[in-house]
Amino acid sequence: MPTFTWIAKDAEGRTKRGSGSAPSEGALLQSLRTDGLVTLEVRGAAEAAGGPGRPVWHRIARPRSEDVELGLQQIAFMLGSGLPLTSALETCALQSLRGSMAWTWRQVSERIRAGVSFSDALSEHRCFPRVAVTMVKLGEATGILDEVLNRAADAMERRRLLRQSVMTALAYPAIVLVLAIGVVAFMMIALIPKLTRFLLGFHRKLPPVTQLLVDIAAFVQVHAAGIGIGLAAGAAALAVLR
């Protein structure tokens, strides 16, 4: 009969570790579930002694919300099927098409093996919203983690769709603003200087409003590079915050 080592949490959230023999991993999981324990990890004796690890995934970019939503739904399904949490996380890492998401799931799995709760492990990564982390913490306390993970994924999806709707609604004003900035820049750099030379040819004092436009155009021409860099930096900052 094979021997397994296991890590689980009781109803009060305390981490318990142990080992024992069972006909199969499924039989051991059923036994632990009967004892009121939520299984986090099960390993065979050879693996626990230090078998070969899986290849390491490295973070490439921040995971997308869609990747996180899909992963939470997959974990919920696997937990509902009786799979241990760390095994579900490892499976998600293997199935993730995006390297950054696979890296994140592996990091969460490693933190759980180190004794950190699932919710605390998720909170260490920015791709998991605070509301999702709070819901997972509630699921850990109530023992309905699979249901809560599905609800967290649904909440993230609603938030993402709302955000996309807002961005779509703002797209037209943004395009108009960019065109307006382009027109103003053309006037300041190309049109007004020519008009200024034409008016100065009359050797008369310019009206205050016209003189103000001339001064602004001169300022823009002198500091055109700095203004361009500032606008580009602002656009990049908005893109990152989005």
Short mmCIF file of C-alpha atoms in Angstrom, two decimals:
data_model
loop_
_atom_site.label_atom_id
_atom_site.label_comp_id
_atom_site.label_asym_id
_atom_site.label_seq_id
_atom_site.Cartn_x
_atom_site.Cartn_y
_atom_site.Cartn_z
CA MET A 1 0.00 0.00 0.00
CA PRO A 2 1.56 3.37 -1.02
CA THR A 3 2.55 5.95 1.57
CA PHE A 4 1.59 9.62 1.27
CA THR A 5 2.45 12.82 3.10
CA TRP A 6 -0.22 15.49 3.31
CA ILE A 7 -0.86 19.09 4.36
CA ALA A 8 -4.36 20.23 5.30
CA LYS A 9 -6.26 22.85 7.28
CA ASP A 10 -8.87 22.19 9.93
CA ALA A 11 -12.13 24.08 10.49
CA GLU A 12 -10.31 26.69 12.59
CA GLY A 13 -7.76 27.38 9.85
CA ARG A 14 -4.83 25.65 11.53
CA THR A 15 -2.34 23.89 9.26
CA LYS A 16 -1.86 20.19 9.89
CA ARG A 17 0.75 17.89 8.37
CA GLY A 18 0.92 14.13 8.42
CA SER A 19 1.66 10.95 6.55
CA GLY A 20 0.00 7.59 6.16
CA SER A 21 -0.77 4.68 3.90
CA ALA A 22 -3.85 4.44 1.70
CA PRO A 23 -4.94 2.34 -1.29
CA SER A 24 -4.81 5.47 -3.49
CA GLU A 25 -4.56 9.23 -3.32
CA GLY A 26 -8.32 9.48 -3.78
CA ALA A 27 -8.92 7.22 -0.79
CA LEU A 28 -6.63 9.39 1.33
CA LEU A 29 -8.44 12.55 0.22
CA GLN A 30 -11.78 11.01 1.16
CA SER A 31 -10.43 10.03 4.57
CA LEU A 32 -9.13 13.53 5.25
CA ARG A 33 -12.42 15.05 4.10
CA THR A 34 -14.28 12.75 6.49
CA ASP A 35 -12.07 14.05 9.31
CA GLY A 36 -13.16 17.61 8.51
CA LEU A 37 -9.88 18.66 6.90
CA VAL A 38 -9.42 20.73 3.74
CA THR A 39 -6.53 19.16 1.84
CA LEU A 40 -3.90 21.56 0.53
CA GLU A 41 -1.33 19.10 -0.76
CA VAL A 42 -0.74 15.37 -1.09
CA ARG A 43 2.59 13.88 -2.14
CA GLY A 44 3.81 10.37 -2.62
CA ALA A 45 6.75 9.24 -0.51
CA ALA A 46 9.21 9.46 -3.41
CA GLU A 47 8.12 12.98 -4.35
CA ALA A 48 8.22 14.15 -0.73
CA ALA A 49 11.77 12.84 -0.42
CA GLY A 50 12.88 15.18 -3.19
CA GLY A 51 11.90 14.00 -6.64
CA PRO A 52 12.54 16.08 -9.72
CA GLY A 53 10.67 19.34 -9.73
CA ARG A 54 8.71 20.85 -12.54
CA PRO A 55 10.38 23.37 -14.87
CA VAL A 56 10.43 26.93 -13.54
CA TRP A 57 8.24 29.55 -15.20
CA HIS A 58 9.42 33.14 -15.18
CA ARG A 59 7.20 36.20 -15.14
CA ILE A 60 7.03 37.93 -18.50
CA ALA A 61 4.26 40.48 -17.97
CA ARG A 62 1.41 41.13 -15.60
CA PRO A 63 -1.35 38.53 -16.06
CA ARG A 64 -4.56 39.69 -17.70
CA SER A 65 -7.86 39.70 -15.84
CA GLU A 66 -9.23 37.08 -18.26
CA ASP A 67 -6.39 34.71 -17.33
CA VAL A 68 -7.06 35.14 -13.61
CA GLU A 69 -10.81 34.60 -14.05
CA LEU A 70 -10.28 31.40 -16.03
CA GLY A 71 -7.75 30.12 -13.49
CA LEU A 72 -10.08 30.73 -10.54
CA GLN A 73 -12.87 28.86 -12.33
CA GLN A 74 -10.55 25.94 -13.10
CA ILE A 75 -9.37 25.76 -9.49
CA ALA A 76 -12.97 25.85 -8.27
CA PHE A 77 -13.87 22.94 -10.55
CA MET A 78 -10.85 20.88 -9.46
CA LEU A 79 -11.48 21.56 -5.77
CA GLY A 80 -15.09 20.48 -6.24
CA SER A 81 -13.78 17.26 -7.77
CA GLY A 82 -11.71 16.55 -4.66
CA LEU A 83 -8.29 17.63 -5.94
CA PRO A 84 -5.95 19.22 -3.35
CA LEU A 85 -5.42 22.96 -3.66
CA THR A 86 -1.72 22.84 -4.55
CA SER A 87 -2.38 20.17 -7.17
CA ALA A 88 -5.08 22.39 -8.67
CA LEU A 89 -2.67 25.31 -8.74
CA GLU A 90 0.04 23.23 -10.41
CA THR A 91 -2.47 22.03 -13.01
CA CYS A 92 -3.50 25.62 -13.73
CA ALA A 93 0.17 26.55 -14.13
CA LEU A 94 0.65 23.77 -16.67
CA GLN A 95 -2.48 24.71 -18.61
CA SER A 96 -1.86 28.48 -18.64
CA LEU A 97 -0.99 29.75 -22.10
CA ARG A 98 0.48 32.96 -20.68
CA GLY A 99 3.86 32.58 -18.98
CA SER A 100 3.16 35.29 -16.41
CA MET A 101 0.00 33.52 -15.24
CA ALA A 102 1.76 30.17 -14.94
CA TRP A 103 4.53 31.86 -12.94
CA THR A 104 1.94 33.41 -10.60
CA TRP A 105 0.11 30.15 -9.93
CA ARG A 106 3.41 28.43 -9.11
CA GLN A 107 4.37 31.22 -6.73
CA VAL A 108 1.02 30.91 -4.94
CA SER A 109 1.46 27.13 -4.71
CA GLU A 110 4.94 27.50 -3.22
CA ARG A 111 3.68 29.99 -0.62
CA ILE A 112 0.91 27.59 0.42
CA ARG A 113 3.48 24.81 0.83
CA ALA A 114 5.40 27.18 3.09
CA GLY A 115 2.36 27.47 5.37
CA VAL A 116 0.79 30.68 4.05
CA SER A 117 -2.98 30.71 3.57
CA PHE A 118 -4.41 30.77 0.06
CA SER A 119 -5.87 34.27 0.46
CA ASP A 120 -2.61 35.68 1.83
CA ALA A 121 -0.67 34.08 -1.03
CA LEU A 122 -3.03 35.68 -3.55
CA SER A 123 -2.72 39.09 -1.87
CA GLU A 124 1.01 39.12 -2.69
CA HIS A 125 0.21 39.50 -6.40
CA ARG A 126 -1.33 42.64 -7.90
CA CYS A 127 -3.32 40.71 -10.51
CA PHE A 128 -5.77 39.53 -7.81
CA PRO A 129 -8.17 42.34 -6.80
CA ARG A 130 -8.70 43.03 -3.11
CA VAL A 131 -12.36 42.02 -3.33
CA ALA A 132 -11.36 38.61 -4.75
CA VAL A 133 -8.80 38.09 -1.97
CA THR A 134 -11.42 38.99 0.65
CA MET A 135 -13.90 36.54 -0.86
CA VAL A 136 -11.27 33.76 -0.87
CA LYS A 137 -10.53 34.46 2.79
CA LEU A 138 -14.25 34.10 3.52
CA GLY A 139 -14.34 30.84 1.56
CA GLU A 140 -11.44 29.48 3.60
CA ALA A 141 -13.26 30.32 6.82
CA THR A 142 -16.59 28.80 5.74
CA GLY A 143 -15.28 25.74 3.90
CA ILE A 144 -16.98 26.56 0.58
CA LEU A 145 -13.84 27.66 -1.26
CA ASP A 146 -14.91 26.24 -4.63
CA GLU A 147 -18.19 28.19 -4.63
CA VAL A 148 -16.48 31.38 -3.52
CA LEU A 149 -13.83 31.09 -6.24
CA ASN A 150 -16.56 30.92 -8.89
CA ARG A 151 -18.22 34.00 -7.41
CA ALA A 152 -14.88 35.83 -7.29
CA ALA A 153 -14.30 35.02 -10.97
CA ASP A 154 -17.80 36.30 -11.82
CA ALA A 155 -17.17 39.51 -9.86
CA MET A 156 -13.88 40.06 -11.70
CA GLU A 157 -15.57 39.48 -15.05
CA ARG A 158 -18.32 42.01 -14.29
CA ARG A 159 -15.70 44.54 -13.21
CA ARG A 160 -13.66 43.96 -16.38
CA LEU A 161 -16.68 44.29 -18.68
CA LEU A 162 -17.74 47.49 -16.93
CA ARG A 163 -14.26 48.88 -17.32
CA GLN A 164 -14.22 47.97 -21.01
CA SER A 165 -17.58 49.72 -21.47
CA VAL A 166 -16.23 52.87 -19.83
CA MET A 167 -13.07 52.79 -21.97
CA THR A 168 -15.18 52.33 -25.11
CA ALA A 169 -17.37 55.27 -24.12
CA LEU A 170 -14.26 57.42 -23.58
CA ALA A 171 -12.63 56.40 -26.86
CA TYR A 172 -14.46 58.99 -29.03
CA PRO A 173 -13.73 61.96 -26.72
CA ALA A 174 -10.10 60.82 -26.53
CA ILE A 175 -9.80 60.76 -30.33
CA VAL A 176 -11.36 64.22 -30.55
CA LEU A 177 -8.94 65.49 -27.90
CA VAL A 178 -5.93 64.09 -29.77
CA LEU A 179 -7.10 65.70 -33.02
CA ALA A 180 -7.66 69.01 -31.24
CA ILE A 181 -4.16 68.89 -29.75
CA GLY A 182 -2.77 68.16 -33.21
CA VAL A 183 -4.61 71.11 -34.76
CA VAL A 184 -3.47 73.47 -31.99
CA ALA A 185 0.12 72.22 -32.30
CA PHE A 186 0.05 72.81 -36.07
CA MET A 187 -1.26 76.34 -35.57
CA MET A 188 1.34 77.15 -32.91
CA ILE A 189 4.31 75.73 -34.80
CA ALA A 190 3.49 76.43 -38.44
CA LEU A 191 0.59 78.83 -38.92
CA ILE A 192 0.97 81.52 -36.25
CA PRO A 193 4.72 82.17 -36.88
CA LYS A 194 3.93 82.90 -40.55
CA LEU A 195 1.02 85.11 -39.52
CA THR A 196 3.28 86.91 -37.05
CA ARG A 197 5.87 87.74 -39.69
CA PHE A 198 3.10 89.01 -41.95
CA LEU A 199 1.62 91.28 -39.26
CA LEU A 200 4.98 92.59 -38.10
CA GLY A 201 5.59 93.74 -41.65
CA PHE A 202 3.10 96.55 -41.03
CA HIS A 203 5.30 97.86 -38.14
CA ARG A 204 2.30 98.31 -35.89
CA LYS A 205 1.65 97.15 -32.36
CA LEU A 206 -0.33 93.91 -32.24
CA PRO A 207 -3.63 93.70 -30.33
CA PRO A 208 -3.33 92.10 -26.84
CA VAL A 209 -5.09 88.87 -27.83
CA THR A 210 -2.95 88.48 -30.96
CA GLN A 211 0.21 89.24 -28.99
CA LEU A 212 -0.78 86.58 -26.44
CA LEU A 213 -1.14 83.99 -29.21
CA VAL A 214 2.23 84.99 -30.62
CA ASP A 215 3.87 84.62 -27.20
CA ILE A 216 2.26 81.21 -26.65
CA ALA A 217 3.39 80.06 -30.09
CA ALA A 218 6.94 81.20 -29.36
CA PHE A 219 6.92 79.32 -26.06
CA VAL A 220 5.65 76.15 -27.74
CA GLN A 221 8.33 76.36 -30.43
CA VAL A 222 11.12 76.75 -27.87
CA HIS A 223 9.87 73.98 -25.58
CA ALA A 224 8.32 71.67 -28.19
CA ALA A 225 10.53 68.71 -27.26
CA GLY A 226 9.76 68.97 -23.54
CA ILE A 227 6.03 69.34 -24.15
CA GLY A 228 6.05 66.31 -26.45
CA ILE A 229 7.91 64.21 -23.89
CA GLY A 230 5.49 65.30 -21.16
CA LEU A 231 2.43 64.36 -23.22
CA ALA A 232 3.96 60.99 -24.13
CA ALA A 233 4.82 60.30 -20.48
CA GLY A 234 1.28 61.19 -19.41
CA ALA A 235 -0.23 58.88 -22.03
CA ALA A 236 2.10 56.07 -20.97
CA ALA A 237 1.18 56.57 -17.30
CA LEU A 238 -2.53 56.40 -18.11
CA ALA A 239 -1.97 53.22 -20.12
CA VAL A 240 -0.13 51.59 -17.20
CA LEU A 241 -2.75 52.62 -14.64
CA ARG A 242 -5.51 51.32 -16.91
#
